[in-house]
PDB file of C-alpha atoms in Angstrom:
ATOM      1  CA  UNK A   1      25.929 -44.260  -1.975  1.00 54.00           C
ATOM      2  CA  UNK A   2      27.163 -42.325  -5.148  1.00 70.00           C
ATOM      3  CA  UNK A   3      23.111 -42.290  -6.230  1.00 71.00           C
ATOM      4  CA  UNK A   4      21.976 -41.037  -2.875  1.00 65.00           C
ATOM      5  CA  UNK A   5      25.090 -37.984  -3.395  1.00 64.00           C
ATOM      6  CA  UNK A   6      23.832 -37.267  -6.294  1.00 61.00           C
ATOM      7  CA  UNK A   7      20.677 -36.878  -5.528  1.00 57.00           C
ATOM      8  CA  UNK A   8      21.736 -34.931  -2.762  1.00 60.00           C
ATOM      9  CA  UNK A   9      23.487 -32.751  -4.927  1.00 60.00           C
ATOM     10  CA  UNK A  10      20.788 -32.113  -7.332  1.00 58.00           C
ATOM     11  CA  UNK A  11      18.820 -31.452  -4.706  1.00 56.00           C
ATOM     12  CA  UNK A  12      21.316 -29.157  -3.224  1.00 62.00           C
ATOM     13  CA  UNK A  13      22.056 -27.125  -6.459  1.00 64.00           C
ATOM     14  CA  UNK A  14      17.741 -26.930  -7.064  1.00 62.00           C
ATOM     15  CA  UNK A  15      17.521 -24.864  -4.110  1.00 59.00           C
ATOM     16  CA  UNK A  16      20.035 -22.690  -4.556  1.00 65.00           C
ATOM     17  CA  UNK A  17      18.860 -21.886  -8.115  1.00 73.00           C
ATOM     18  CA  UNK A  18      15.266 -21.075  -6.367  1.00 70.00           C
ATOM     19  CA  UNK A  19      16.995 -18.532  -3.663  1.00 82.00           C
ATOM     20  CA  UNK A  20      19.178 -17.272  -6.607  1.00 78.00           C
ATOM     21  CA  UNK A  21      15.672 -16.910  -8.463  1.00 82.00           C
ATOM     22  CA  UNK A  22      13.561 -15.487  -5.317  1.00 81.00           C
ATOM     23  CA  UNK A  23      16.691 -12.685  -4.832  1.00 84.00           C
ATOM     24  CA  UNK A  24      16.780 -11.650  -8.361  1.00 90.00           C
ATOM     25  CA  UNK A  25      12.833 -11.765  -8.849  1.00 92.00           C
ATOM     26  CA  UNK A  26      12.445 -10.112  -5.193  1.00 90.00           C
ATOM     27  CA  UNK A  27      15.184  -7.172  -6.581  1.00 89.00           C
ATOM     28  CA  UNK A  28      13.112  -6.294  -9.205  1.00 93.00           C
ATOM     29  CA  UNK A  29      10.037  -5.594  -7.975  1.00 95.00           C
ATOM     30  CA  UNK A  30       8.497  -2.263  -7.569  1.00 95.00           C
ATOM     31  CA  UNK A  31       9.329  -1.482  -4.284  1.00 97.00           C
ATOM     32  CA  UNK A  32      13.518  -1.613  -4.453  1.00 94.00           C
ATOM     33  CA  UNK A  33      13.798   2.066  -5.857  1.00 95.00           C
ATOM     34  CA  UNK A  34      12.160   3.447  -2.853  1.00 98.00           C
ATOM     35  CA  UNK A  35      14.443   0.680  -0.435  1.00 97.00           C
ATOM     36  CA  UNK A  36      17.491   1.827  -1.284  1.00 96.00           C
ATOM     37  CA  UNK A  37      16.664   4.125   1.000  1.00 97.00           C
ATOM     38  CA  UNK A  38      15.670   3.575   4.820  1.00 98.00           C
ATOM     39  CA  UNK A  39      13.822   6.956   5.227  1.00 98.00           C
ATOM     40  CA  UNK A  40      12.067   8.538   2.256  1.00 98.00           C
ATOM     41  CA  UNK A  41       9.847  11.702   1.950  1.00 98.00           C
ATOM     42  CA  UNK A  42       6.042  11.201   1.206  1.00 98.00           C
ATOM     43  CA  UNK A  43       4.167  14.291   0.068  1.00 98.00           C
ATOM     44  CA  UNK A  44       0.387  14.504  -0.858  1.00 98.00           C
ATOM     45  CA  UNK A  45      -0.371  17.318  -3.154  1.00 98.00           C
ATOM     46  CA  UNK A  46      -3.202  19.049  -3.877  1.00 98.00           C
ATOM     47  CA  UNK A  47      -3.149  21.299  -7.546  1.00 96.00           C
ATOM     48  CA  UNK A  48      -5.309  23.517  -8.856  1.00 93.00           C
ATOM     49  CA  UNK A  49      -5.654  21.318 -12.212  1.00 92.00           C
ATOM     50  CA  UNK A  50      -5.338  17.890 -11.034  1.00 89.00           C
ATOM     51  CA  UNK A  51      -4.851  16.397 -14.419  1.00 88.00           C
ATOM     52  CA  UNK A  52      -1.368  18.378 -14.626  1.00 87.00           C
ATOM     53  CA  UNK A  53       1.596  16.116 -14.058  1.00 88.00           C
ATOM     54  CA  UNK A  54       3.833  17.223 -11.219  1.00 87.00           C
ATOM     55  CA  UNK A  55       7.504  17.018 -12.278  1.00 83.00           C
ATOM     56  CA  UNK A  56      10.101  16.290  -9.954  1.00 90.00           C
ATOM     57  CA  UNK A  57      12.506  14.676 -11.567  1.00 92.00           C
ATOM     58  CA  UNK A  58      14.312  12.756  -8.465  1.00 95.00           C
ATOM     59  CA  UNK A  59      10.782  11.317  -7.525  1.00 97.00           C
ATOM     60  CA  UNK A  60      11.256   7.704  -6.488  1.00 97.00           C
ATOM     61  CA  UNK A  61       7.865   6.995  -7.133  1.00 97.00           C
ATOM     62  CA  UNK A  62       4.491   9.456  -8.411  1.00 97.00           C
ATOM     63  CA  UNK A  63       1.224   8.728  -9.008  1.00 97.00           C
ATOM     64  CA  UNK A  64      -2.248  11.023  -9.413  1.00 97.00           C
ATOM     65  CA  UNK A  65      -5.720  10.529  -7.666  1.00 97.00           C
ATOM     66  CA  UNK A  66      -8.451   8.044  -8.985  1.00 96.00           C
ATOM     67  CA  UNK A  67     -10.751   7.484  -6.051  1.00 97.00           C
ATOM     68  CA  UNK A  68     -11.268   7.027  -2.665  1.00 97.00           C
ATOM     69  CA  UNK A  69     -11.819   2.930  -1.766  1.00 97.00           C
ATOM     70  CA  UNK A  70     -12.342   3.420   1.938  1.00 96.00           C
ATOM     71  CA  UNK A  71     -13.547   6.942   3.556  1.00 94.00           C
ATOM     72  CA  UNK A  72     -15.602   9.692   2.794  1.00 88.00           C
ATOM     73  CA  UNK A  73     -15.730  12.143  -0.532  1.00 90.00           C
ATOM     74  CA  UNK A  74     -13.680  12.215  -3.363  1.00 93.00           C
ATOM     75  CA  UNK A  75      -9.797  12.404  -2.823  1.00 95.00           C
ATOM     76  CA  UNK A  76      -8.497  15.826  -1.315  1.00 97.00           C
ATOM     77  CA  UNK A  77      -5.318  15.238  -2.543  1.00 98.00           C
ATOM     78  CA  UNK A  78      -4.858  15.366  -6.191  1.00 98.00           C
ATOM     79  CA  UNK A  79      -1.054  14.140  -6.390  1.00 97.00           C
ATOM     80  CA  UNK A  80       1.003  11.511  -4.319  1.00 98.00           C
ATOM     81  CA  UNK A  81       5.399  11.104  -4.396  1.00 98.00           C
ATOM     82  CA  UNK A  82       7.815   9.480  -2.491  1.00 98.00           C
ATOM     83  CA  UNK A  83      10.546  11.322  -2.852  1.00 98.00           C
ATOM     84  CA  UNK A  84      14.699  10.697  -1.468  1.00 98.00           C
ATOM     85  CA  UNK A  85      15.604  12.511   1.870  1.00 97.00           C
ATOM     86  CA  UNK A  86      17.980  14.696   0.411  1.00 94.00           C
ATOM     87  CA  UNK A  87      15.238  16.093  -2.146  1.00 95.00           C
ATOM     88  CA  UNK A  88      15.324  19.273  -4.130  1.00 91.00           C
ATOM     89  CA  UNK A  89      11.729  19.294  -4.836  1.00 93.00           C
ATOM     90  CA  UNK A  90      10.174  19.907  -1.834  1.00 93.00           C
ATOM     91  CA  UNK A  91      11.177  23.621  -2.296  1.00 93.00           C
ATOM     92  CA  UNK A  92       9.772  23.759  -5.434  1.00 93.00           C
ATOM     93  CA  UNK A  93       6.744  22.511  -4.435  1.00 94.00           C
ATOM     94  CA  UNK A  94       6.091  24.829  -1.704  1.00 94.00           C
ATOM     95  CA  UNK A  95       6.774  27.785  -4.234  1.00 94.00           C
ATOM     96  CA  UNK A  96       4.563  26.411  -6.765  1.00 94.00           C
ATOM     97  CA  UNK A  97       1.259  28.460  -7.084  1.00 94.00           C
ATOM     98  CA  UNK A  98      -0.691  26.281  -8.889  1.00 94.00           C
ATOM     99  CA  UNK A  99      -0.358  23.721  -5.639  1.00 96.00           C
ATOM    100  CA  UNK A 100      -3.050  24.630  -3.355  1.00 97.00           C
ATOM    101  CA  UNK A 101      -2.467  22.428  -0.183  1.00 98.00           C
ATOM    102  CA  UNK A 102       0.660  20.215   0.751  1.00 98.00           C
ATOM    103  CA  UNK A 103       1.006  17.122   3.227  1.00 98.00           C
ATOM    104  CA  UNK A 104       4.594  16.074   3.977  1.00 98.00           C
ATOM    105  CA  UNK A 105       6.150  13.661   5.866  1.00 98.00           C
ATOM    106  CA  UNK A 106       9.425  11.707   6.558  1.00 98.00           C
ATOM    107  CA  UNK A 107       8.442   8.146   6.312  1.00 98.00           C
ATOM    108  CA  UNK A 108      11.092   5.038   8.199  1.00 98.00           C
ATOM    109  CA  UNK A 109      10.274   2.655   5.995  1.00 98.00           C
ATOM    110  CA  UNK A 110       9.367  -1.000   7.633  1.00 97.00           C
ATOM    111  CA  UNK A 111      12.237  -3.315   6.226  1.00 95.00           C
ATOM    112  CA  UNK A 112      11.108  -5.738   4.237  1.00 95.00           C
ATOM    113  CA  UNK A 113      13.288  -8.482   2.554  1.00 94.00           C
ATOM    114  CA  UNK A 114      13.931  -8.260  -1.196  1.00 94.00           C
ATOM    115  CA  UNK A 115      14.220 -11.856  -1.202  1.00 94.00           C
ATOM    116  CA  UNK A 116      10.430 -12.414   0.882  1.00 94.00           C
ATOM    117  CA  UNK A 117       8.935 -10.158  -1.733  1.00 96.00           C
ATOM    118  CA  UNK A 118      10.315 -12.184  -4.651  1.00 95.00           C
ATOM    119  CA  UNK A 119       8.999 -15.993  -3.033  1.00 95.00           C
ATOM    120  CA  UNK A 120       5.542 -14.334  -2.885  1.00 96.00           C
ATOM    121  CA  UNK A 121       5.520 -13.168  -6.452  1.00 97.00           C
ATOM    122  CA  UNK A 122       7.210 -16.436  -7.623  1.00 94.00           C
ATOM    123  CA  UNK A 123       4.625 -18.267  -6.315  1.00 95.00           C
ATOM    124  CA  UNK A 124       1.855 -16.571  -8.156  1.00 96.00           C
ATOM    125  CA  UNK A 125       3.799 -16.641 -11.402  1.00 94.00           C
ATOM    126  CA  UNK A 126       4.407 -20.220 -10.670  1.00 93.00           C
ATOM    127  CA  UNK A 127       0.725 -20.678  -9.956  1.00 94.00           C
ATOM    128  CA  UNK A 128       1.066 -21.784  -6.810  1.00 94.00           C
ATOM    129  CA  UNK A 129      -1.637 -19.057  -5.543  1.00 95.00           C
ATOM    130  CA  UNK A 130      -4.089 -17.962  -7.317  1.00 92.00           C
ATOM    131  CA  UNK A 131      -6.811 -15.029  -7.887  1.00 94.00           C
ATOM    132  CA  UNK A 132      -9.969 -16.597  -6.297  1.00 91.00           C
ATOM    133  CA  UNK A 133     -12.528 -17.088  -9.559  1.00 86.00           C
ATOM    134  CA  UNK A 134     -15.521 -16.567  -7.952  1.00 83.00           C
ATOM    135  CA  UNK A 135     -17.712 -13.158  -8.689  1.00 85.00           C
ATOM    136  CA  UNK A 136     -16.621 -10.348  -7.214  1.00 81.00           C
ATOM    137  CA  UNK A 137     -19.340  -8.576  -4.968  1.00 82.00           C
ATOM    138  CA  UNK A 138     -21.426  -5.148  -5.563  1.00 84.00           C
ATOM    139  CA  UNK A 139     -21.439  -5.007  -1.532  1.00 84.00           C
ATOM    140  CA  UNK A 140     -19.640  -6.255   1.656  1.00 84.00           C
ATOM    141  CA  UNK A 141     -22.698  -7.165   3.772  1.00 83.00           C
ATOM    142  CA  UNK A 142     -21.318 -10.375   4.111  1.00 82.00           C
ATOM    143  CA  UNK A 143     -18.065  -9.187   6.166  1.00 84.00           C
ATOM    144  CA  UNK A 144     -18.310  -8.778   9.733  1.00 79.00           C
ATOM    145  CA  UNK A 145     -16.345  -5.735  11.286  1.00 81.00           C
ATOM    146  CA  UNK A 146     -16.422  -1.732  11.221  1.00 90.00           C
ATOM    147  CA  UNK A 147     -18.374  -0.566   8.010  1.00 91.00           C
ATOM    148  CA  UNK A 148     -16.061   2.332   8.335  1.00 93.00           C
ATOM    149  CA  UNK A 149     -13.030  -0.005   7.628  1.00 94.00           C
ATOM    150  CA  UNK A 150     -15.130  -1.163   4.239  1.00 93.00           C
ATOM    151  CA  UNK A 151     -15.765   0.174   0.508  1.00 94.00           C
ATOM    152  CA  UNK A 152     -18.918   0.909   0.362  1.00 92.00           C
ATOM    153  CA  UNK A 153     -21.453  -0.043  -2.082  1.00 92.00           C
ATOM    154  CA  UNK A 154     -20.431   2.906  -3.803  1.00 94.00           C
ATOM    155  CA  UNK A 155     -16.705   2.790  -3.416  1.00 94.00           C
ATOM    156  CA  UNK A 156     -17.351  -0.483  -5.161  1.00 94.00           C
ATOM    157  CA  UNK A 157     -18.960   0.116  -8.093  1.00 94.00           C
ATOM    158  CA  UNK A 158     -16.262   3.228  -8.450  1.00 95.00           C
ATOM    159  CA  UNK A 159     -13.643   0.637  -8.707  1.00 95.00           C
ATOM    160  CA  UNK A 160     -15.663  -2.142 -11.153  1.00 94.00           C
ATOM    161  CA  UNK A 161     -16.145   1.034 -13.392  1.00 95.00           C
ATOM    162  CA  UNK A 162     -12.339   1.923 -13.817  1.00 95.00           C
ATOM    163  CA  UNK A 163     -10.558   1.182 -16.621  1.00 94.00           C
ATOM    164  CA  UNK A 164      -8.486  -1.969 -16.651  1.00 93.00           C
ATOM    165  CA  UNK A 165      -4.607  -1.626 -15.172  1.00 96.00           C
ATOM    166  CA  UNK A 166      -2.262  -1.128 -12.089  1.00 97.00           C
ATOM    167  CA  UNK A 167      -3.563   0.608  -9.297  1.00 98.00           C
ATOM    168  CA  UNK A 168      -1.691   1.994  -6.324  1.00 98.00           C
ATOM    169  CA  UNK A 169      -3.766   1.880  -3.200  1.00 98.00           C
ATOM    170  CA  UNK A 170      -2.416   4.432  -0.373  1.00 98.00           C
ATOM    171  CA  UNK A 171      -3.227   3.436   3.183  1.00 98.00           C
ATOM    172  CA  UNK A 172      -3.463   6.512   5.688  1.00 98.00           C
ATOM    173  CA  UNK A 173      -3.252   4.705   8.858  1.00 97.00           C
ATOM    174  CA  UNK A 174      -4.168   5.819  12.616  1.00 96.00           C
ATOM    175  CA  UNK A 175      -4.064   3.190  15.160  1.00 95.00           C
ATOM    176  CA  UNK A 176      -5.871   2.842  19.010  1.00 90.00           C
ATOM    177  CA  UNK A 177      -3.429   4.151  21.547  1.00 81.00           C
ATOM    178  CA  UNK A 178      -4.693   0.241  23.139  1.00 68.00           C
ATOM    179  CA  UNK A 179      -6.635  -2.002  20.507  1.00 63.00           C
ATOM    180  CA  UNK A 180     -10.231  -2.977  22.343  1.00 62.00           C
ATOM    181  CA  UNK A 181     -10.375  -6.065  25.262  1.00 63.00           C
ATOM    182  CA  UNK A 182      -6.693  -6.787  25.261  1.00 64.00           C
ATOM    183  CA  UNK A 183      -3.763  -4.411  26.668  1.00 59.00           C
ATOM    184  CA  UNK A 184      -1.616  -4.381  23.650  1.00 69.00           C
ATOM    185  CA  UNK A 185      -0.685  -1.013  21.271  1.00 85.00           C
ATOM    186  CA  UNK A 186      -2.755  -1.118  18.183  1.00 91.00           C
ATOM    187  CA  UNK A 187      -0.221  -0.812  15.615  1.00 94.00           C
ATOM    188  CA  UNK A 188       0.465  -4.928  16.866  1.00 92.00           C
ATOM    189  CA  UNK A 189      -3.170  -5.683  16.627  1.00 92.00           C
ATOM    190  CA  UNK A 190      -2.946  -4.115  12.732  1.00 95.00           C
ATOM    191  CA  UNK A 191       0.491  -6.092  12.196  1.00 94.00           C
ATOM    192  CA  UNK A 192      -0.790  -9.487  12.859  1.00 94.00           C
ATOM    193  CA  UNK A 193      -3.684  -8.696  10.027  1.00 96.00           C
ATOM    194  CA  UNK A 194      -0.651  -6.884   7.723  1.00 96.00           C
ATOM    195  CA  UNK A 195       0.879 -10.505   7.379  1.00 96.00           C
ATOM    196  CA  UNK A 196      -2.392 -11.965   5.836  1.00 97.00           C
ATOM    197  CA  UNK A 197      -3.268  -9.010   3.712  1.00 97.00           C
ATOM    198  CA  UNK A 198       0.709  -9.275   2.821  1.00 96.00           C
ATOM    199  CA  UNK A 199       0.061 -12.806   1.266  1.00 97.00           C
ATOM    200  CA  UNK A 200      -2.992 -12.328  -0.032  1.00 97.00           C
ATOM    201  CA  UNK A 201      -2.420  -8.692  -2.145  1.00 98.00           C
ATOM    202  CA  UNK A 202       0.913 -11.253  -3.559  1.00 97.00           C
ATOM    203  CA  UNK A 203      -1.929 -14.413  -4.261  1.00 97.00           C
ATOM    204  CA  UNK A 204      -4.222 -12.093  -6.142  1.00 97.00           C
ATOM    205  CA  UNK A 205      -1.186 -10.734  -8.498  1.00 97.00           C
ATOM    206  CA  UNK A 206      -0.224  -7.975  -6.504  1.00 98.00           C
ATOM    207  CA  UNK A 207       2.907  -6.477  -5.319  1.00 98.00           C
ATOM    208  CA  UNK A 208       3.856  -4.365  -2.637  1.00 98.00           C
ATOM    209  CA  UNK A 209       4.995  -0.685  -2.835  1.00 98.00           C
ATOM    210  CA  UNK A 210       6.261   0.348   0.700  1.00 98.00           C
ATOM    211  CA  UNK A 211       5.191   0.637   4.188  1.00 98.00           C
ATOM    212  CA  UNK A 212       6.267   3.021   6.952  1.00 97.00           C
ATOM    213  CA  UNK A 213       6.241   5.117  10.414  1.00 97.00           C
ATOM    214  CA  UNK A 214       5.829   8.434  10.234  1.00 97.00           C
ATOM    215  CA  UNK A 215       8.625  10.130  11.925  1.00 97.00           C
ATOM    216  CA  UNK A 216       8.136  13.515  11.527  1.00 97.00           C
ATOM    217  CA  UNK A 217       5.538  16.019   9.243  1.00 97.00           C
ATOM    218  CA  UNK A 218       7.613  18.654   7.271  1.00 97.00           C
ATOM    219  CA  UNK A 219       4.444  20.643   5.996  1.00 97.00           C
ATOM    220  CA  UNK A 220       1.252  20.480   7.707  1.00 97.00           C
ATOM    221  CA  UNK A 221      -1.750  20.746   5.515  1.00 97.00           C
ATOM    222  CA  UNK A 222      -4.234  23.332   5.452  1.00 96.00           C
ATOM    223  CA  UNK A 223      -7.005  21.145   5.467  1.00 96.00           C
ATOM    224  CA  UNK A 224      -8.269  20.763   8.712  1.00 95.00           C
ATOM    225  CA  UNK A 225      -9.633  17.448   7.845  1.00 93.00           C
ATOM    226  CA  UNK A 226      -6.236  16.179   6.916  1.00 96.00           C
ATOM    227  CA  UNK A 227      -4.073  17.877  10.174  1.00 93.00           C
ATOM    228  CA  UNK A 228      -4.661  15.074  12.518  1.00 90.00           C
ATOM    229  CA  UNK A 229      -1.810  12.930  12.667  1.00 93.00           C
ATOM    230  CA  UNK A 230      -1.288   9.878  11.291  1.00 96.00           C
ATOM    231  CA  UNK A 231       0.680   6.679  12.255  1.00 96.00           C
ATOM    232  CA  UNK A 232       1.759   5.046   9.105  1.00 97.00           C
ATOM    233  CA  UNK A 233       1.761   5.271   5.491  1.00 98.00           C
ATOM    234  CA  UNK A 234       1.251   2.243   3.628  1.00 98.00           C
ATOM    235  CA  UNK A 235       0.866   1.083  -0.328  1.00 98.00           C
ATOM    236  CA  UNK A 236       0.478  -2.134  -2.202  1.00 98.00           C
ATOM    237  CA  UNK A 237       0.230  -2.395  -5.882  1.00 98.00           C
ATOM    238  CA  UNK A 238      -2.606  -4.036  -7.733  1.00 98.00           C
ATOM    239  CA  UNK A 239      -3.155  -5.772 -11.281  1.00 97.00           C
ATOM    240  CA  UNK A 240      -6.511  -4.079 -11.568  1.00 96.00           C
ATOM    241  CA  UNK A 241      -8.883  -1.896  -9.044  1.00 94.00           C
ATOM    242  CA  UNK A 242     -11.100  -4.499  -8.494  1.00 94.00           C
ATOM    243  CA  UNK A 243      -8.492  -7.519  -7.655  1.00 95.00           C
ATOM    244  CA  UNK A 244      -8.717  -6.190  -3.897  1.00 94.00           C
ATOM    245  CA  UNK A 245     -12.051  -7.626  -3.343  1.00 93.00           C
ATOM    246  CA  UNK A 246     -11.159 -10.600  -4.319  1.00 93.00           C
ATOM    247  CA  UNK A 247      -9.257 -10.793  -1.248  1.00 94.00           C
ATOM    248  CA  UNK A 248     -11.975 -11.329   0.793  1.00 88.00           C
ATOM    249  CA  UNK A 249     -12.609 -14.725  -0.747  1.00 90.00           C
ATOM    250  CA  UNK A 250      -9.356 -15.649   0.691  1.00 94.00           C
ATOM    251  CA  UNK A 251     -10.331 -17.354   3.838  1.00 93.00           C
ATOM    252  CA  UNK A 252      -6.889 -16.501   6.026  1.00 95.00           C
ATOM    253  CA  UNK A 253      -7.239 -13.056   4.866  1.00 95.00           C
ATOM    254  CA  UNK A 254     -10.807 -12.805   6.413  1.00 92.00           C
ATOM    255  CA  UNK A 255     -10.375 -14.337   9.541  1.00 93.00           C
ATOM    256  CA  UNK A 256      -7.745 -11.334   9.724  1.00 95.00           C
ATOM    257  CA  UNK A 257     -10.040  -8.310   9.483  1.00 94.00           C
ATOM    258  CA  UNK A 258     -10.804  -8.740  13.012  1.00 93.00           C
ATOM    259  CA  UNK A 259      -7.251  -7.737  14.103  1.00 94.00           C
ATOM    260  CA  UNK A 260      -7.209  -4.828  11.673  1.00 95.00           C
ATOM    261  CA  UNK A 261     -10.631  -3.691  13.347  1.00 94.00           C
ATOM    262  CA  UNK A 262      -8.814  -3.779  16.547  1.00 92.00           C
ATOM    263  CA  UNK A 263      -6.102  -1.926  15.517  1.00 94.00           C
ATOM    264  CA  UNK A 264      -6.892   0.464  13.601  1.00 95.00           C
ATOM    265  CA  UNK A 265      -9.085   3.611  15.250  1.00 94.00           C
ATOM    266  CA  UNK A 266      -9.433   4.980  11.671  1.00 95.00           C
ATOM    267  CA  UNK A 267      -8.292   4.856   8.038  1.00 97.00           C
ATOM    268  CA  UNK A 268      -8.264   6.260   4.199  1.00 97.00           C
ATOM    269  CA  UNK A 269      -7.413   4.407   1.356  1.00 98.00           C
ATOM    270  CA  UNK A 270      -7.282   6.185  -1.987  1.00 98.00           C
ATOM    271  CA  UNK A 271      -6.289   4.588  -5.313  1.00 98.00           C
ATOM    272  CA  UNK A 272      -4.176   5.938  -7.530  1.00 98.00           C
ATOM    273  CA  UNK A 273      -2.627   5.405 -10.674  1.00 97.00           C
ATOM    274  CA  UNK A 274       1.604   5.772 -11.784  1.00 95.00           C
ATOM    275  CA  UNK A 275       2.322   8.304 -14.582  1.00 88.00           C
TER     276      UNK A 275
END
């Protein structure tokens, strides 16, 4: 009896020290700065000289323009921040000169527990999941869905040609007002694919950034191609630009595009780099 105790003891006191090790690993990801608030401002900026650093010193997170993964052109925007609701430097931005075009939003940010986030990235530490070895692809022929919803070849080859090292990929995301064949809102359809890609940006070495409604849009931009509204904001973090496709090795994560094709009526996704 005092064996099976123990044992029951040990076993108690092992998975406490794994909660205890999710929480703390889960707290110190990337994403807590911007949770310790549950509304945050998101602005896009567009500057004159894109390779000028925008300060703003209470930014919660900033990052400049590499590429655009999924949609058409080269990114409008030059400059993306996340800044606290009570900012100061949304005035300064809009008296800047040297920024040319401004998108700005208050963002409810989807609640997300620190202690979720920090089992996922244990478990890849741990090597429990795993970046898929197999080659990544030039093209996405393979993948049934919306070629719309895709990197292209091009997009592709953008990303295998960047230098090695975090990126940042922003999601612009505009749902069906009814997802296609079934009579539910599309922002559910894109949900039930959001837990898959979820898992599978954390199995590839990634880490999530921060997701989010968009409740209201402080400064419309002048870009008419950019003054349609959107429904979310969305951004996951990855170890290189080119560990998203290996994603779609991941058969779960596959099986989920369908839903996001469902869901979604259109998207951008442009990758970006911290400074």
């Amino acid at each position: 009896m005092n064996i099976v105790l123990a044992d029951l003891i040990a076993l108690g006191g092992i998975v406490v020290l794994a909660i205890v090790a999710a929480g703390i690993t889960g707290l110190r990801q990337p994403s807590r700065r911007i949770y310790r608030h549950d509304t945050v401002i998101f602005a896009a900026v567009r500057q004159d000289d894109p390779a000028l650093r925008l300060v703003a010193p209470d930014a919660l997170w900033n990052a400049s323009a590499q590429f655009t993964l999924i949609g058409e052109g080269e990114p409008y925007w030059t400059h993306y921040l996340i800044l606290p609701p009570e900012t100061q430097a949304l005035a300064a931005l809009l008296d800047d000169p040297a920024v040319l075009d401004l998108f700005v939003a208050e963002v409810e940010l989807t609640a997300i527990p620190a202690i979720a986030l920090g089992v996922l990235r244990l478990r890849h530490l741990l090597g429990m999941t795993r970046r898929p070895s197999g080659p990544l692809p030039t093209n996405l022929d393979t993948i049934a869905g919306r070629p719309e919803l895709l990197p292209t070849t091009e997009a592709i080859a953008r990303a295998r040609a960047q230098p090695a090292g975090p990126v940042a990929m922003i999601n612009f995301l505009d749902y069906h007002a009814r997802s296609k064949g079934d009579a539910v809102d599309g922002r559910t359809d894109y949900l039930l694919y959001g837990r898959e890609a979820f898992k599978a940006v954390h199995a590839v070495g990634g880490q999530f950034l921060f997701a989010g409604t968009i409740t209201a849009m402080l400064v419309q931009p002048r870009s008419p191609d950019w003054q349609a509204p959107w429904d979310d904001l969305a951004a996951m973090i990855y170890p290189d630009p080119t560990a998203i496709f290996a994603m779609e090795q991941l058969p779960a994560y596959r099986r989920a595009l369908g839903q996001r094709d469902a869901g979604l009526k259109r998207t951008r996704v442009i990758a970006t780099r911290r400074y």
